[in-house]
Amino acid sequence: MAMTDEELFLASMGDVVPLAKSNQAELAQIKAEPTIAQLEKRKAAEQALSLDVNFLSTEYVDLLNPHDILAFKKPGVQEGVYKKLRLGKYQIDATIDLHGRRFHNARNALFEFIVDCHNGNVRALLLRHGIGLNSKPVPAILKSYINKWLQEIPEVLCFHSALRCHGGNGSTYVLLKKNDEQKTQTKEIYAKR
């Protein structure tokens, strides 16, 4: 007589003993040495992290209207200095065009530009960012972030939207603090009097 599937299964499993109850599985601990390629990748990643000193925010920003005027002055900045900047009376020493750049590209370019200018004794800057009428996903997104980022940078004393001849509300004048070298020169000049 032929056996059913269930009888065949029970017959073949008749001499099987259940395993001892344990909540842990034994895994072989194999420690493979990292390859040269893995070591190089790790080294490159660590260097990239250590080199990325860009602290500019990528978090939420209060959105501006494309035609809004950007205006900011740190406490202690003299009104005359701010007025001179606002009226475009400082000679522009350096300019950067961020118009049309993607968010992270603009963020990195602005940060590097400000650091380079400060280290290179450049104080009066012009940023061209556009008003952002057609920017996606919302209008004036880059302009809104420029406003936020400039306030986060300690080297920035003040900034104001530019005059029409320099780009109007699509551009911004920025005045940087003096670096240590410039401060020393100023002290020497006034010490001679």
Coordinates of C-alpha atoms in Angstrom, one line a residue:
M1 CA 0.0 0.0 0.0
A2 CA 1.3 3.5 -0.9
M3 CA 2.1 5.9 1.9
T4 CA 0.6 9.4 2.0
D5 CA 2.8 12.5 1.9
E6 CA 2.2 13.1 5.6
E7 CA 3.2 9.5 6.5
L8 CA 6.4 9.7 4.4
F9 CA 7.3 13.0 6.1
L10 CA 6.8 11.6 9.6
A11 CA 8.7 8.4 8.7
S12 CA 11.7 10.4 7.4
M13 CA 11.7 12.8 10.4
G14 CA 11.3 10.0 13.0
D15 CA 14.9 10.0 14.2
V16 CA 15.4 13.8 14.3
V17 CA 16.1 15.3 17.7
P18 CA 15.1 19.0 18.4
L19 CA 18.0 21.5 18.9
A20 CA 18.7 22.8 22.4
K21 CA 16.8 26.0 23.1
S22 CA 19.0 29.0 22.7
N23 CA 18.1 32.6 21.9
Q24 CA 21.5 33.3 20.2
A25 CA 22.8 32.1 17.0
E26 CA 26.5 31.4 16.7
L27 CA 28.2 33.4 14.1
A28 CA 31.7 32.9 13.0
Q29 CA 33.8 36.0 13.9
I30 CA 35.8 36.6 10.8
K31 CA 37.8 39.8 10.9
A32 CA 39.0 40.5 7.4
E33 CA 41.7 43.1 7.0
P34 CA 40.4 46.1 5.0
T35 CA 41.6 46.3 1.5
I36 CA 43.8 49.2 0.2
A37 CA 40.8 50.6 -1.7
Q38 CA 38.7 50.5 1.5
L39 CA 41.4 52.3 3.4
E40 CA 41.8 55.0 0.7
K41 CA 38.0 55.5 0.6
R42 CA 37.9 55.9 4.4
K43 CA 40.8 58.3 4.4
A44 CA 39.2 60.4 1.7
A45 CA 35.9 60.5 3.5
E46 CA 37.6 61.6 6.8
Q47 CA 39.5 64.3 4.9
A48 CA 36.3 65.6 3.3
L49 CA 34.6 65.8 6.7
S50 CA 37.6 67.7 8.2
L51 CA 37.8 70.1 5.2
D52 CA 34.1 70.9 5.2
V53 CA 34.1 73.8 7.6
N54 CA 31.2 75.5 5.9
F55 CA 28.8 76.2 8.8
L56 CA 26.1 78.0 6.7
S57 CA 22.7 76.7 7.5
T58 CA 20.7 74.4 5.2
E59 CA 17.7 74.5 7.5
Y60 CA 14.4 76.3 7.2
V61 CA 14.5 79.9 6.0
D62 CA 11.9 82.7 6.2
L63 CA 11.0 83.3 2.5
L64 CA 11.3 86.8 1.1
N65 CA 9.4 88.5 -1.6
P66 CA 11.5 88.7 -4.8
H67 CA 11.4 92.5 -4.7
D68 CA 12.3 92.8 -0.9
I69 CA 15.3 94.9 0.1
L70 CA 18.0 93.0 2.0
A71 CA 19.3 95.1 4.9
F72 CA 21.3 94.1 7.9
K73 CA 23.7 95.8 10.3
K74 CA 25.5 94.2 13.3
P75 CA 25.4 96.1 16.6
G76 CA 28.2 98.5 16.9
V77 CA 28.5 99.4 13.2
Q78 CA 28.4 103.1 12.8
E79 CA 25.5 104.7 11.0
G80 CA 27.8 106.6 8.7
V81 CA 29.6 103.3 7.6
Y82 CA 26.2 101.6 7.0
K83 CA 24.9 104.6 5.1
K84 CA 28.0 104.8 2.9
L85 CA 27.5 101.0 2.1
R86 CA 23.8 101.5 1.4
L87 CA 24.4 104.3 -1.0
G88 CA 27.1 102.3 -2.9
K89 CA 29.9 104.7 -2.0
Y90 CA 32.5 102.0 -1.2
Q91 CA 34.7 100.9 -4.0
I92 CA 33.7 97.4 -4.8
D93 CA 36.8 95.2 -4.5
A94 CA 35.3 91.8 -5.5
T95 CA 32.2 90.5 -7.1
I96 CA 30.6 87.0 -7.3
D97 CA 27.7 85.9 -9.5
L98 CA 25.5 83.3 -7.7
H99 CA 22.6 83.9 -10.1
G100 CA 21.2 80.6 -11.4
R101 CA 23.3 78.4 -9.3
R102 CA 21.9 75.4 -7.4
F103 CA 21.5 75.6 -3.7
H104 CA 24.6 73.7 -2.4
N105 CA 26.8 75.1 -5.2
A106 CA 25.7 78.7 -4.2
R107 CA 26.2 77.9 -0.5
N108 CA 29.8 76.6 -1.0
A109 CA 30.7 79.4 -3.5
L110 CA 29.5 82.1 -1.1
F111 CA 31.3 80.7 1.9
E112 CA 34.6 80.3 0.0
F113 CA 34.3 83.7 -1.6
I114 CA 33.7 85.4 1.8
V115 CA 36.6 83.5 3.4
D116 CA 39.0 84.2 0.5
C117 CA 38.0 87.9 0.5
H118 CA 38.5 88.3 4.3
N119 CA 41.9 86.5 4.1
G120 CA 42.9 88.6 1.1
N121 CA 42.2 92.0 2.8
V122 CA 39.1 92.6 0.6
R123 CA 36.3 94.3 2.4
A124 CA 33.7 95.8 0.0
L125 CA 31.9 93.1 -2.0
L126 CA 29.0 92.8 -4.4
L127 CA 27.0 89.6 -4.6
R128 CA 24.8 89.0 -7.6
H129 CA 22.1 86.6 -6.8
G130 CA 19.1 87.7 -8.8
I131 CA 15.6 88.4 -7.5
G132 CA 14.4 84.9 -8.1
L133 CA 11.1 85.5 -9.8
N134 CA 11.2 82.2 -11.7
S135 CA 13.1 80.1 -9.1
K136 CA 11.7 76.7 -8.2
P137 CA 10.1 75.4 -6.0
V138 CA 9.4 78.9 -4.6
P139 CA 10.3 82.5 -5.8
A140 CA 13.4 84.1 -4.2
I141 CA 14.7 81.0 -2.5
L142 CA 18.3 81.8 -3.1
K143 CA 17.8 85.4 -2.2
S144 CA 16.2 84.3 1.1
Y145 CA 19.1 82.0 1.9
I146 CA 21.7 84.7 1.0
N147 CA 19.9 87.0 3.6
K148 CA 20.2 84.2 6.2
W149 CA 23.7 83.1 5.4
L150 CA 25.2 86.6 5.4
Q151 CA 23.8 87.1 8.9
E152 CA 25.5 83.8 10.0
I153 CA 29.0 84.8 8.9
P154 CA 30.9 86.5 11.6
E155 CA 33.2 88.4 9.2
V156 CA 30.2 90.2 7.7
L157 CA 29.6 93.6 9.4
C158 CA 26.6 94.7 7.3
F159 CA 24.9 94.3 4.0
H160 CA 22.3 96.1 1.9
S161 CA 20.6 95.6 -1.5
A162 CA 22.5 97.3 -4.2
L163 CA 21.7 100.4 -6.2
R164 CA 20.0 99.9 -9.6
C165 CA 23.3 100.6 -11.4
H166 CA 24.8 97.6 -9.6
G167 CA 21.9 95.2 -10.0
G168 CA 19.2 96.6 -7.7
N169 CA 17.4 94.1 -5.5
G170 CA 19.0 91.3 -7.4
S171 CA 22.4 92.2 -5.9
T172 CA 23.7 93.0 -2.4
Y173 CA 26.6 95.1 -1.1
V174 CA 28.5 93.4 1.7
L175 CA 31.1 95.0 4.0
L176 CA 33.5 92.7 5.8
K177 CA 35.4 93.2 9.1
K178 CA 39.1 94.0 8.9
N179 CA 41.3 91.0 9.2
D180 CA 44.2 90.9 11.8
E181 CA 46.7 92.3 9.3
Q182 CA 44.4 95.3 8.5
K183 CA 43.8 95.9 12.2
T184 CA 47.5 96.0 12.8
Q185 CA 48.1 98.4 10.0
T186 CA 45.3 100.7 11.3
K187 CA 46.8 100.7 14.8
E188 CA 50.2 101.6 13.4
I189 CA 48.8 104.5 11.4
Y190 CA 46.9 106.0 14.4
A191 CA 49.8 105.3 16.8
K192 CA 52.1 107.6 14.7
R193 CA 49.8 110.6 15.2

